[in-house]
Coordinates of C-alpha atoms in Angstrom, one line a residue:
M1 CA 21.6 -11.4 -9.6
A2 CA 19.6 -9.3 -7.2
G3 CA 15.8 -9.6 -7.2
G4 CA 13.6 -7.0 -9.0
P5 CA 12.2 -4.0 -7.1
A6 CA 9.1 -4.4 -5.0
P7 CA 6.1 -3.5 -7.1
G8 CA 3.8 -0.6 -6.7
N9 CA 4.3 1.9 -3.8
A10 CA 5.9 -0.4 -1.3
D11 CA 7.7 1.5 1.5
A12 CA 11.4 0.9 1.0
S13 CA 12.2 2.3 4.4
A14 CA 10.1 -0.2 6.3
P15 CA 11.5 -3.4 7.5
E16 CA 11.5 -6.0 4.8
H17 CA 9.2 -8.4 6.5
E18 CA 6.6 -5.6 6.9
Q19 CA 6.6 -4.5 3.3
T20 CA 3.6 -5.2 1.2
F21 CA 3.1 -5.0 -2.5
P22 CA 0.0 -3.2 -3.8
G23 CA -1.9 -4.2 -7.0
G24 CA -4.0 -1.3 -8.1
G25 CA -4.0 0.1 -4.6
T26 CA -5.0 -3.2 -2.8
P27 CA -2.4 -4.3 -0.2
G28 CA -1.0 -7.8 -0.9
A29 CA 0.3 -10.5 1.4
K30 CA 3.3 -9.8 3.7
K31 CA 6.7 -10.6 2.3
P32 CA 8.6 -13.3 4.1
S33 CA 11.5 -12.1 6.2
A34 CA 15.1 -12.9 5.3
A35 CA 15.3 -15.3 8.2
E36 CA 12.3 -17.2 6.9
R37 CA 13.7 -17.3 3.4
G38 CA 17.3 -18.1 4.3
D39 CA 18.6 -15.4 1.9
G40 CA 18.4 -11.7 1.1
Q41 CA 16.4 -11.9 -2.1
N42 CA 13.1 -10.3 -3.0
W43 CA 10.4 -13.0 -2.4
H44 CA 6.6 -12.6 -2.1
R45 CA 3.9 -14.7 -0.7
L46 CA 0.6 -16.0 -2.1
H47 CA -2.8 -15.2 -0.6
P48 CA -3.4 -16.7 2.9
L49 CA -6.5 -18.6 1.7
T50 CA -4.4 -20.6 -0.9
P51 CA -4.0 -23.7 1.3
F52 CA -7.7 -24.0 1.7
F53 CA -8.5 -23.8 -2.0
K54 CA -5.5 -26.1 -2.8
G55 CA -6.8 -28.8 -0.3
W56 CA -10.6 -28.5 -0.8
G57 CA -10.4 -31.5 -3.3
L58 CA -9.0 -33.8 -0.6
I59 CA -11.6 -32.6 1.9
A60 CA -14.4 -33.3 -0.6
V61 CA -13.0 -36.8 -1.3
A62 CA -12.8 -37.5 2.5
L63 CA -16.3 -36.3 3.0
A64 CA -17.6 -38.4 0.1
A65 CA -15.8 -41.5 1.4
G66 CA -17.3 -40.9 4.8
V67 CA -20.8 -40.5 3.4
Y68 CA -20.4 -43.6 1.2
N69 CA -19.3 -45.7 4.3
A70 CA -21.7 -44.1 6.7
D71 CA -24.0 -47.1 7.0
E72 CA -21.1 -49.2 8.2
N73 CA -19.1 -46.7 10.3
I74 CA -21.8 -44.7 12.1
P75 CA -23.1 -47.5 14.3
D76 CA -19.6 -48.4 15.4
L77 CA -18.9 -44.7 16.0
I78 CA -22.0 -44.3 18.2
R79 CA -21.2 -47.4 20.2
F80 CA -17.6 -46.2 20.8
A81 CA -18.8 -42.7 21.8
N82 CA -21.3 -44.2 24.2
R83 CA -18.5 -46.1 25.9
T84 CA -15.9 -43.4 26.0
G85 CA -17.9 -40.2 26.0
W86 CA -18.9 -37.8 23.2
H87 CA -16.5 -35.1 24.5
W88 CA -13.5 -37.2 23.5
I89 CA -14.9 -37.5 19.9
A90 CA -15.4 -33.7 19.8
L91 CA -11.9 -33.2 21.2
A92 CA -10.4 -35.5 18.6
V93 CA -12.2 -33.8 15.8
F94 CA -11.0 -30.4 17.1
A95 CA -7.4 -31.6 17.4
L96 CA -7.5 -32.9 13.8
L97 CA -8.8 -29.5 12.7
L98 CA -6.1 -27.7 14.5
I99 CA -3.4 -29.9 13.0
A100 CA -4.8 -29.3 9.5
L101 CA -4.9 -25.6 10.0
A102 CA -1.4 -25.5 11.5
W103 CA -0.1 -27.6 8.5
A104 CA -1.9 -25.2 6.1
F105 CA -0.4 -22.2 7.8
I106 CA 3.1 -23.6 7.8
W107 CA 2.8 -24.6 4.1
W108 CA 1.7 -21.0 3.3
R109 CA 4.6 -19.5 5.2
R110 CA 7.0 -21.7 3.3
A111 CA 5.6 -21.0 -0.2
Y112 CA 6.8 -17.9 -2.0
F113 CA 8.0 -16.6 -5.4
Q114 CA 10.2 -13.9 -6.8
I115 CA 10.8 -12.4 -10.2
T116 CA 14.4 -11.4 -11.1
D117 CA 15.6 -9.8 -14.3
T118 CA 16.3 -13.3 -15.8
S119 CA 13.9 -15.8 -14.2
L120 CA 10.7 -16.6 -12.2
E121 CA 11.5 -18.6 -9.1
W122 CA 9.0 -20.6 -7.0
A123 CA 9.8 -22.3 -3.7
T124 CA 7.4 -24.5 -1.7
G125 CA 7.3 -27.5 0.6
V126 CA 7.5 -28.2 4.4
V127 CA 9.2 -31.5 4.9
F128 CA 10.6 -31.8 1.4
R129 CA 11.6 -28.4 -0.1
A130 CA 11.3 -27.8 -3.8
R131 CA 12.5 -24.8 -5.8
R132 CA 11.7 -24.2 -9.5
T133 CA 13.1 -21.7 -11.9
A134 CA 11.6 -20.6 -15.2
R135 CA 13.7 -18.5 -17.5
L136 CA 12.0 -15.3 -18.6
D137 CA 13.3 -15.5 -22.1
R138 CA 11.5 -18.8 -22.5
I139 CA 8.1 -17.7 -21.1
E140 CA 5.5 -18.0 -23.9
A141 CA 2.2 -16.9 -22.2
V142 CA 0.7 -15.8 -18.8
D143 CA -2.9 -16.9 -18.5
T144 CA -5.4 -15.7 -15.9
I145 CA -7.7 -18.4 -14.5
H146 CA -10.7 -17.7 -12.4
P147 CA -12.0 -20.9 -10.8
L148 CA -15.6 -20.7 -9.5
I149 CA -15.1 -20.9 -5.7
P150 CA -11.9 -18.8 -5.5
R151 CA -13.6 -16.3 -7.8
L152 CA -16.3 -15.7 -5.1
F153 CA -13.4 -14.5 -2.8
G154 CA -11.8 -12.3 -5.5
L155 CA -8.9 -14.7 -6.0
V156 CA -7.2 -15.5 -9.3
K157 CA -4.6 -18.1 -10.5
L158 CA -1.8 -17.2 -12.8
K159 CA -0.5 -19.9 -15.1
I160 CA 2.9 -19.2 -16.7
E161 CA 3.6 -21.3 -19.8
S162 CA 7.2 -21.7 -20.8
A163 CA 9.0 -23.6 -23.6
G164 CA 10.1 -26.9 -22.3
G165 CA 7.3 -29.4 -22.9
A166 CA 4.8 -31.0 -20.5
G167 CA 5.2 -30.1 -16.9
S168 CA 7.0 -26.8 -17.6
A169 CA 4.2 -24.5 -16.6
V170 CA 4.3 -22.7 -13.2
E171 CA 1.1 -21.8 -11.4
L172 CA 0.9 -18.9 -8.9
A173 CA -2.3 -19.8 -7.0
Y174 CA -3.9 -17.9 -5.5
L175 CA -3.5 -14.1 -5.8
T176 CA -6.0 -11.2 -5.5
A177 CA -7.3 -10.0 -8.8
A178 CA -5.3 -6.7 -8.5
D179 CA -2.1 -8.4 -7.5
A180 CA -2.5 -11.0 -10.3
A181 CA -3.0 -8.2 -12.9
F182 CA 0.2 -6.5 -11.6
W183 CA 2.4 -9.6 -11.6
R184 CA 1.0 -10.5 -15.1
R185 CA 2.2 -7.2 -16.5
E186 CA 5.5 -7.5 -14.6
I187 CA 6.3 -11.0 -15.9
L188 CA 5.4 -10.1 -19.5
S189 CA 7.4 -6.9 -19.5
R190 CA 10.5 -8.6 -18.0
A191 CA 10.1 -11.5 -20.3
A192 CA 10.1 -9.1 -23.3
V193 CA 13.3 -7.5 -22.1
A194 CA 14.9 -10.9 -21.4
K195 CA 14.0 -12.2 -24.9
Q196 CA 15.5 -9.1 -26.5
G197 CA 18.7 -9.5 -24.4
A198 CA 18.9 -13.2 -25.6
G199 CA 18.9 -12.1 -29.2
G200 CA 15.3 -12.4 -30.0
T201 CA 12.8 -9.6 -30.7
P202 CA 9.0 -9.8 -30.2
A203 CA 7.0 -9.8 -33.4
P204 CA 5.0 -6.6 -33.9
L205 CA 1.3 -6.5 -33.1
P206 CA -1.3 -5.5 -35.6
P207 CA -3.4 -2.4 -34.8
T208 CA -6.8 -2.9 -33.1
T209 CA -8.7 -2.3 -36.3
L210 CA -10.1 -4.6 -38.9
P211 CA -10.5 -4.7 -42.7
A212 CA -14.0 -4.1 -44.0
G213 CA -13.9 -7.1 -46.3
D214 CA -16.9 -8.9 -47.9
A215 CA -17.4 -10.9 -44.7
F216 CA -17.6 -7.7 -42.7
G217 CA -20.2 -6.0 -44.8
G218 CA -18.0 -3.3 -46.3
A219 CA -18.7 -1.7 -49.6
P220 CA -16.4 -2.3 -52.6
G221 CA -13.6 0.1 -53.0
P222 CA -10.2 0.5 -54.6
G223 CA -8.5 -1.4 -51.8
G224 CA -9.9 -4.7 -53.0
P225 CA -13.3 -6.5 -53.1
G226 CA -15.4 -5.3 -50.2
F227 CA -12.8 -2.9 -48.7
R228 CA -13.6 0.6 -47.7
P229 CA -10.6 3.0 -47.6
V230 CA -10.4 5.4 -44.6
P231 CA -7.7 7.9 -43.6
P232 CA -4.9 6.4 -41.6
N233 CA -5.4 6.5 -37.9
P234 CA -2.5 8.2 -36.1
A235 CA -3.3 6.5 -32.8
G236 CA -1.8 3.3 -31.6
P237 CA -3.6 0.4 -29.8
G238 CA -6.2 1.5 -27.4
G239 CA -6.6 4.9 -29.0
H240 CA -3.5 6.4 -27.5
P241 CA -1.1 8.4 -29.7
A242 CA 1.6 6.2 -31.2
P243 CA 5.0 6.6 -29.5
P244 CA 7.9 8.2 -31.3
N245 CA 10.2 5.9 -33.3
S246 CA 7.3 3.5 -33.5
A247 CA 7.6 2.7 -37.2
V248 CA 7.9 -1.1 -36.8
P249 CA 8.8 -3.2 -39.9
G250 CA 6.3 -6.0 -40.5
P251 CA 7.8 -9.5 -40.5
A252 CA 7.8 -11.3 -43.8
T253 CA 6.8 -14.4 -42.0
P254 CA 4.3 -14.5 -39.0
G255 CA 6.2 -15.5 -35.9
L256 CA 9.6 -14.4 -37.1
A257 CA 11.3 -11.4 -35.5
A258 CA 11.6 -8.4 -37.7
P259 CA 15.1 -6.9 -37.5
G260 CA 15.8 -3.2 -36.7
L261 CA 13.1 -2.5 -34.1
A262 CA 13.8 1.0 -32.8
A263 CA 12.3 0.8 -29.4
S264 CA 13.3 -1.5 -26.6
A265 CA 11.2 -4.5 -25.6
A266 CA 10.2 -2.8 -22.4
E267 CA 8.8 0.1 -24.5
H268 CA 6.9 -2.2 -26.7
V269 CA 5.2 -3.9 -23.8
A270 CA 4.5 -0.6 -22.0
Q271 CA 3.3 1.3 -25.0
G272 CA 2.2 -1.4 -27.4
Y273 CA 3.3 -1.7 -31.0
A274 CA 2.4 1.1 -33.3
G275 CA -0.8 0.2 -35.2
A276 CA -1.3 2.8 -37.9
G277 CA 1.1 5.1 -39.6
G278 CA 4.0 2.6 -39.5
T279 CA 6.0 1.5 -42.5
A280 CA 6.5 -2.0 -43.8
S281 CA 9.6 -3.6 -45.0
A282 CA 9.9 -4.8 -48.6
G283 CA 7.7 -7.8 -49.3
A284 CA 5.9 -7.5 -46.0
S285 CA 2.1 -7.0 -45.8
T286 CA 0.6 -5.1 -42.9
W287 CA -2.7 -3.5 -42.1
N288 CA -0.9 -0.2 -42.1
Q289 CA -1.1 -0.3 -45.9
S290 CA -4.7 -1.6 -45.9
P291 CA -8.1 0.2 -45.6
V292 CA -9.4 -0.4 -42.1
V293 CA -12.5 0.3 -40.0
G294 CA -13.1 0.4 -36.3
L295 CA -14.1 -2.6 -34.2
A296 CA -17.7 -3.4 -33.3
P297 CA -19.1 -2.5 -29.9
K298 CA -18.7 -5.0 -27.1
S299 CA -21.1 -7.9 -27.1
T300 CA -23.2 -9.4 -24.3
E301 CA -20.6 -12.2 -24.0
T302 CA -17.8 -9.7 -23.4
H303 CA -19.8 -7.9 -20.8
I304 CA -20.6 -11.2 -19.0
G305 CA -16.9 -12.1 -19.1
E306 CA -15.9 -8.8 -17.6
L307 CA -18.3 -9.4 -14.8
L308 CA -16.8 -12.9 -14.3
G309 CA -13.3 -11.4 -13.9
D310 CA -11.8 -10.8 -17.4
S311 CA -9.2 -8.1 -17.5
D312 CA -8.6 -5.4 -20.2
A313 CA -12.2 -4.1 -19.8
H314 CA -11.3 -0.9 -21.7
V315 CA -10.1 -2.8 -24.9
P316 CA -12.7 -3.2 -27.6
E317 CA -13.4 -6.8 -28.6
L318 CA -12.2 -8.4 -31.8
F319 CA -14.9 -11.0 -31.9
S320 CA -17.3 -13.0 -29.7
V321 CA -19.3 -16.2 -30.0
P322 CA -22.9 -15.8 -28.9
T323 CA -24.1 -18.3 -26.3
S324 CA -27.0 -19.1 -28.5
R325 CA -24.6 -20.2 -31.2
V326 CA -22.7 -22.4 -28.8
I327 CA -25.9 -24.1 -27.7
A328 CA -27.1 -24.5 -31.3
S329 CA -23.8 -26.0 -32.3
L330 CA -24.0 -28.5 -29.5
A331 CA -27.5 -29.5 -30.6
L332 CA -26.1 -30.2 -34.0
S333 CA -23.1 -32.1 -32.6
A334 CA -22.8 -35.9 -33.0
W335 CA -21.7 -36.1 -29.4
T336 CA -25.0 -34.7 -28.3
W337 CA -27.0 -37.0 -30.5
M338 CA -25.0 -40.0 -29.1
F339 CA -25.8 -38.8 -25.6
V340 CA -29.5 -38.5 -26.3
I341 CA -29.6 -41.9 -28.0
T342 CA -27.8 -43.7 -25.2
A343 CA -29.9 -42.0 -22.5
I344 CA -33.1 -43.0 -24.2
A345 CA -31.9 -46.5 -24.6
S346 CA -30.9 -46.7 -20.9
V347 CA -34.4 -45.6 -19.9
I348 CA -36.1 -48.1 -22.2
M349 CA -33.9 -51.0 -20.9
L350 CA -34.6 -49.9 -17.3
F351 CA -38.3 -50.6 -17.8
V352 CA -38.5 -53.3 -20.4
G353 CA -35.1 -55.0 -20.4
P354 CA -33.6 -57.6 -18.2
R355 CA -32.8 -56.6 -14.7
G356 CA -29.5 -54.7 -14.6
S357 CA -29.3 -54.3 -18.4
A358 CA -29.6 -50.5 -18.0
A359 CA -26.3 -50.4 -16.1
G360 CA -24.5 -51.2 -19.3
F361 CA -25.5 -47.8 -20.7
L362 CA -24.3 -45.8 -17.8
A363 CA -20.7 -45.5 -19.0
P364 CA -21.5 -44.2 -22.5
V365 CA -24.2 -41.9 -21.1
F366 CA -21.7 -40.4 -18.6
G367 CA -19.0 -40.2 -21.2
F368 CA -21.0 -38.4 -23.9
G369 CA -22.8 -36.2 -21.3
S370 CA -19.5 -35.2 -19.7
Y371 CA -18.1 -34.1 -23.1
V372 CA -21.2 -32.1 -24.0
Y373 CA -21.2 -30.4 -20.5
S374 CA -17.4 -29.6 -20.7
R375 CA -17.9 -28.1 -24.1
L376 CA -20.8 -25.9 -22.9
V377 CA -19.0 -24.6 -19.8
S378 CA -15.6 -24.1 -21.5
D379 CA -17.1 -22.3 -24.7
F380 CA -19.5 -20.1 -22.7
G381 CA -18.9 -16.4 -23.1
F382 CA -16.1 -16.8 -25.6
S383 CA -14.6 -13.5 -26.7
A384 CA -11.3 -12.2 -28.1
K385 CA -9.5 -8.8 -27.7
Q386 CA -6.4 -7.5 -29.4
T387 CA -4.2 -6.0 -26.7
D388 CA -0.7 -4.7 -26.6
R389 CA 0.4 -8.1 -25.3
G390 CA -1.2 -10.2 -28.0
L391 CA -4.5 -11.8 -28.7
T392 CA -6.4 -12.4 -25.4
L393 CA -9.0 -15.1 -25.4
S394 CA -11.6 -15.3 -22.6
H395 CA -14.0 -18.1 -22.0
G396 CA -15.6 -20.4 -19.5
L397 CA -18.5 -20.4 -17.0
T398 CA -17.5 -22.3 -13.9
T399 CA -13.8 -21.6 -14.5
R400 CA -13.1 -18.4 -16.3
V401 CA -9.9 -18.5 -18.3
S402 CA -8.1 -15.5 -19.9
Q403 CA -5.2 -16.6 -22.1
T404 CA -3.0 -14.3 -24.1
I405 CA -1.4 -15.6 -27.3
A406 CA 1.8 -13.6 -27.8
P407 CA 2.6 -12.5 -31.4
G408 CA 4.2 -15.2 -33.5
R409 CA 3.5 -18.0 -31.0
V410 CA 0.8 -19.7 -33.2
L411 CA 2.5 -22.4 -35.3
A412 CA -0.5 -23.8 -37.2
V413 CA -4.3 -23.4 -37.4
S414 CA -7.0 -25.9 -38.5
L415 CA -10.6 -25.2 -39.4
N416 CA -12.9 -28.2 -39.1
Q417 CA -16.5 -28.6 -40.1
G418 CA -18.8 -31.6 -39.6
P419 CA -21.8 -32.4 -41.9
L420 CA -24.4 -31.1 -39.5
W421 CA -22.7 -27.7 -39.4
R422 CA -22.4 -27.2 -43.1
R423 CA -25.7 -25.5 -43.8
C424 CA -24.9 -23.0 -41.0
D425 CA -21.3 -22.4 -42.4
W426 CA -19.9 -23.1 -38.9
W427 CA -16.2 -24.0 -38.3
R428 CA -14.3 -25.0 -35.2
V429 CA -10.9 -23.3 -35.3
R430 CA -8.0 -24.8 -33.3
M431 CA -4.4 -23.9 -33.1
T432 CA -1.0 -25.2 -32.0
V433 CA 0.7 -22.7 -29.8
A434 CA 4.4 -22.8 -29.0
G435 CA 5.1 -23.6 -25.3
Y436 CA 1.7 -25.0 -24.4
G437 CA 1.9 -28.4 -22.8
S438 CA -0.5 -31.3 -23.0
Q439 CA -2.6 -30.5 -19.9
D440 CA -6.0 -29.0 -20.8
A441 CA -4.9 -29.1 -24.4
D442 CA -8.4 -28.8 -25.8
K443 CA -9.2 -25.6 -23.8
Q444 CA -5.9 -24.0 -24.6
S445 CA -5.9 -24.8 -28.3
V446 CA -9.3 -23.5 -29.3
L447 CA -9.1 -20.2 -31.2
V448 CA -12.9 -20.1 -31.9
P449 CA -15.3 -22.8 -30.7
V450 CA -18.0 -22.0 -33.4
A451 CA -17.1 -19.5 -36.1
N452 CA -19.0 -18.3 -39.1
S453 CA -17.1 -16.8 -42.0
E454 CA -16.9 -13.3 -40.4
T455 CA -15.7 -14.6 -37.1
A456 CA -13.2 -17.0 -38.7
R457 CA -11.7 -14.1 -40.7
R458 CA -11.4 -11.9 -37.6
A459 CA -9.7 -14.7 -35.7
I460 CA -7.2 -15.3 -38.5
W461 CA -6.6 -11.5 -38.6
G462 CA -5.8 -11.6 -34.9
I463 CA -2.8 -14.0 -35.3
A464 CA -1.8 -13.3 -38.9
P465 CA -3.2 -10.1 -40.4
E466 CA -1.7 -10.8 -43.9
L467 CA -3.9 -13.9 -44.3
A468 CA -7.1 -11.8 -43.8
Q469 CA -6.3 -9.6 -46.8
A470 CA -8.8 -9.9 -49.6
D471 CA -6.6 -12.0 -51.9
R472 CA -5.3 -14.3 -49.2
W473 CA -8.8 -14.8 -47.7
E474 CA -10.0 -16.0 -51.1
V475 CA -7.4 -18.7 -51.0
I476 CA -8.6 -19.7 -47.5
R477 CA -12.2 -19.8 -48.7
G478 CA -11.1 -22.1 -51.5
A479 CA -9.6 -24.4 -48.9
L480 CA -12.8 -24.3 -46.8
T481 CA -15.4 -24.9 -49.5
G482 CA -13.6 -25.6 -52.8
S483 CA -13.4 -28.9 -54.6
G484 CA -11.7 -30.0 -57.8
P485 CA -9.5 -27.6 -59.8
T486 CA -9.3 -24.4 -57.8
P487 CA -7.2 -21.3 -58.7
G488 CA -4.0 -21.3 -56.7
F489 CA -4.3 -24.9 -55.5
T490 CA -2.3 -27.9 -56.5
G491 CA -4.6 -31.0 -56.2
S492 CA -4.4 -34.7 -56.1
P493 CA -4.3 -36.2 -59.7
R494 CA -7.2 -38.3 -61.1
R495 CA -5.2 -41.5 -60.7
A496 CA -5.4 -41.1 -56.9
R497 CA -9.1 -42.2 -57.1
L498 CA -8.0 -45.8 -56.4
F499 CA -6.7 -44.7 -52.9
D500 CA -9.2 -41.9 -52.1
P501 CA -12.3 -42.5 -54.2
W502 CA -14.4 -40.1 -52.0
I503 CA -12.1 -37.2 -51.2
W504 CA -9.4 -37.1 -53.9
K505 CA -11.0 -34.0 -55.4
R506 CA -10.8 -32.1 -52.1
T507 CA -7.1 -33.0 -51.5
A508 CA -5.0 -30.0 -52.5
Y509 CA -2.6 -27.4 -51.2
A510 CA -1.8 -23.8 -51.8
V511 CA 1.2 -21.6 -50.9
T512 CA 1.1 -18.0 -50.0
P513 CA 4.0 -15.8 -48.9
E514 CA 3.0 -16.3 -45.2
A515 CA 1.8 -19.9 -45.0
L516 CA 1.1 -23.3 -46.5
I517 CA -2.6 -24.1 -46.8
L518 CA -3.9 -27.7 -47.0
R519 CA -7.4 -28.7 -48.0
Q520 CA -8.7 -32.1 -47.1
G521 CA -11.9 -34.1 -46.3
R522 CA -15.4 -34.2 -47.8
L523 CA -17.7 -35.4 -45.1
L524 CA -15.5 -33.9 -42.4
R525 CA -14.0 -30.8 -44.0
R526 CA -10.7 -29.6 -42.8
A527 CA -8.5 -26.7 -43.8
T528 CA -5.0 -26.4 -42.3
I529 CA -2.8 -23.3 -42.2
V530 CA 0.9 -23.9 -41.4
F531 CA 3.1 -20.8 -41.2
H532 CA 6.4 -20.9 -43.0
G533 CA 9.4 -20.9 -40.6
R534 CA 7.5 -22.7 -37.9
I535 CA 7.8 -26.1 -39.4
Q536 CA 10.1 -28.6 -37.5
G537 CA 10.6 -31.0 -40.4
L538 CA 9.2 -32.5 -43.6
E539 CA 9.0 -36.0 -44.9
L540 CA 8.1 -37.4 -48.3
S541 CA 7.0 -41.1 -48.2
Q542 CA 5.9 -43.4 -50.9
G543 CA 4.5 -47.0 -50.6
P544 CA 4.9 -49.7 -53.2
F545 CA 1.4 -49.2 -54.7
E546 CA 1.8 -45.4 -54.6
R547 CA 5.1 -45.8 -56.4
R548 CA 3.5 -47.7 -59.3
R549 CA 1.1 -44.8 -59.8
D550 CA 3.7 -42.1 -59.1
L551 CA 2.0 -40.8 -56.0
A552 CA 3.5 -39.6 -52.7
D553 CA 2.6 -38.4 -49.2
V554 CA 4.0 -35.3 -47.5
T555 CA 4.1 -35.1 -43.7
I556 CA 4.8 -31.7 -42.1
Y557 CA 6.2 -32.1 -38.5
L558 CA 5.1 -29.5 -35.9
P559 CA 5.6 -29.3 -32.1
P560 CA 3.0 -31.3 -30.1
G561 CA -0.5 -29.8 -30.5
P562 CA -3.9 -30.5 -32.0
V563 CA -3.1 -29.5 -35.5
A564 CA -1.7 -32.3 -37.8
A565 CA -0.4 -31.4 -41.3
V566 CA -0.4 -34.4 -43.7
I567 CA -1.4 -34.4 -47.3
S568 CA -1.7 -37.7 -49.1
H569 CA -1.5 -39.0 -52.7
L570 CA -0.1 -36.1 -54.5
A571 CA 1.6 -36.5 -57.8
G572 CA 5.2 -37.4 -57.3
A573 CA 6.5 -34.2 -59.0
D574 CA 4.0 -32.0 -57.0
A575 CA 5.0 -33.7 -53.7
L576 CA 8.7 -33.2 -54.4
A577 CA 8.1 -29.5 -55.4
L578 CA 6.2 -29.0 -52.1
L579 CA 9.0 -30.6 -50.1
E580 CA 11.8 -28.6 -51.8
G581 CA 9.8 -25.3 -51.7
E582 CA 9.1 -25.6 -47.9
T583 CA 12.7 -26.6 -47.2
A584 CA 14.0 -23.5 -49.0
R585 CA 11.5 -21.3 -47.1
L586 CA 12.5 -22.9 -43.8
R587 CA 16.2 -22.3 -44.6
A588 CA 15.5 -18.6 -45.6
S589 CA 13.5 -18.1 -42.3
M590 CA 16.4 -19.5 -40.2
N591 CA 18.8 -17.3 -42.0
Q592 CA 16.6 -14.3 -41.3
V593 CA 16.5 -15.2 -37.6
L594 CA 20.2 -15.6 -37.4
A595 CA 20.8 -12.3 -39.2
S596 CA 18.4 -10.5 -36.8
R597 CA 20.6 -11.7 -33.8
G598 CA 23.7 -10.1 -35.2
P599 CA 27.2 -11.5 -35.6
T600 CA 28.4 -14.0 -33.0
T601 CA 31.9 -14.5 -31.8
N602 CA 33.4 -17.7 -30.7
P603 CA 35.3 -17.7 -27.3

């Protein structure tokens, strides 16, 4: 299949090797000629500084090794230079530098990528050539990463996550910020078209407005406790008028495609899904039918993020995490206390302990300190925006990351709270996202690093608007803070005290039309939300001692990620009802997906 058209305003009449692609008016790197590529397709190059930033780590390691061995090597080097002459040393260093620059230039000339209507292709290598292909219909996310040193030169890295497990991600590093923004839009738009052609349809996005529930300070109204009704907003996301034929049915299950979308996938990506004024299918719950209010002004964290390279500067923020809250949460973290304790112990042993005893504390001090530092720099300036591509999360200090969670790609969410966070009502919200590999899993899986009730509700609204409704949110609040008999929850029976004497009152589950909600833990509280239709499998297990007391465990299997869904020591009948109910919902969801793809014919 022929490659896609050259982006921007590239001059089609110019020779192919002289064409450039602009991104926001900034010329990009020259395209390789057909002779260099060996074919007639539409390839593009990375920024010329890419080899330098790719190889700076090796240079740093070489310099560190040289400095470490300087006391041994420098005397020998001086004696050798005195015998042969210093000009030969300078010439050798200059020759090595030329060889390195030549190799970097050749590598850059032999590294290029292209985007066709069906795939993203990436070719690289000098001696050993490699060519990778990522199907567009399997691309899940396109993240923008701003490392510290390349950011000073205005360069950005694109990370394309695709379904396929670990090692399936493709990185385009490095591009100018304007070119990266262009290619990000191009990949996402073509991926939407490819997914529609493959029989899938993107899930519709919610509008960029929020309910004024109790947690948001709204006054009580007829729409539910704490809701404030307002006239429907005829504008779509970003304040632009909603496109014609934009009445998008809401999916009955988050993450499942809604049949009958009128507009094409390309129109949805270009214009965004209609936020207000749309209609919902029977049984669906959307914010189009709920009272809504506008979003809050941008916070300081969002402004800082935009200065550090975040895109979508015109989009209002959904929520942000103040830096003061991040620092306070780290001060109340067990990891920080362990770091302080081990650091004090190492200092004491340095002065009063046996010689060399302080060295035994270096490993834990470094380990705890590294974790606290990584949490601080990764959670810095955390903010979220609801764009026409999905929920965009931006965070990081030294390396700024902007990741977009496409609609329906979140499989499960967990809210965790340690004992030191309880009085502040803080929760760490993590998620399992389809297509994300195991690399940098902690940074990719954090939905909110430190969330109070208001921020947690806004975050849940960003991925599943139905669960932020007043009645659904009361169920989630029951999972966060409830204990013992709670309306809507099925708990562990009293006879389970033998197995869980401390937490049996907290162990319970609830079922809403959108998700299964699990409640667990007393000292370390945890609430888990698993969306129906995203479950990979279920298992009911029962040991010999559990069997005597008619208890059973239910394990819910999800793709690899940070969220685990296991509920233990339920009554046998309740565990069986949970298993059968989720199996029936999973079967109904699969039937809905198959029906949305239309009839198939066997060859």
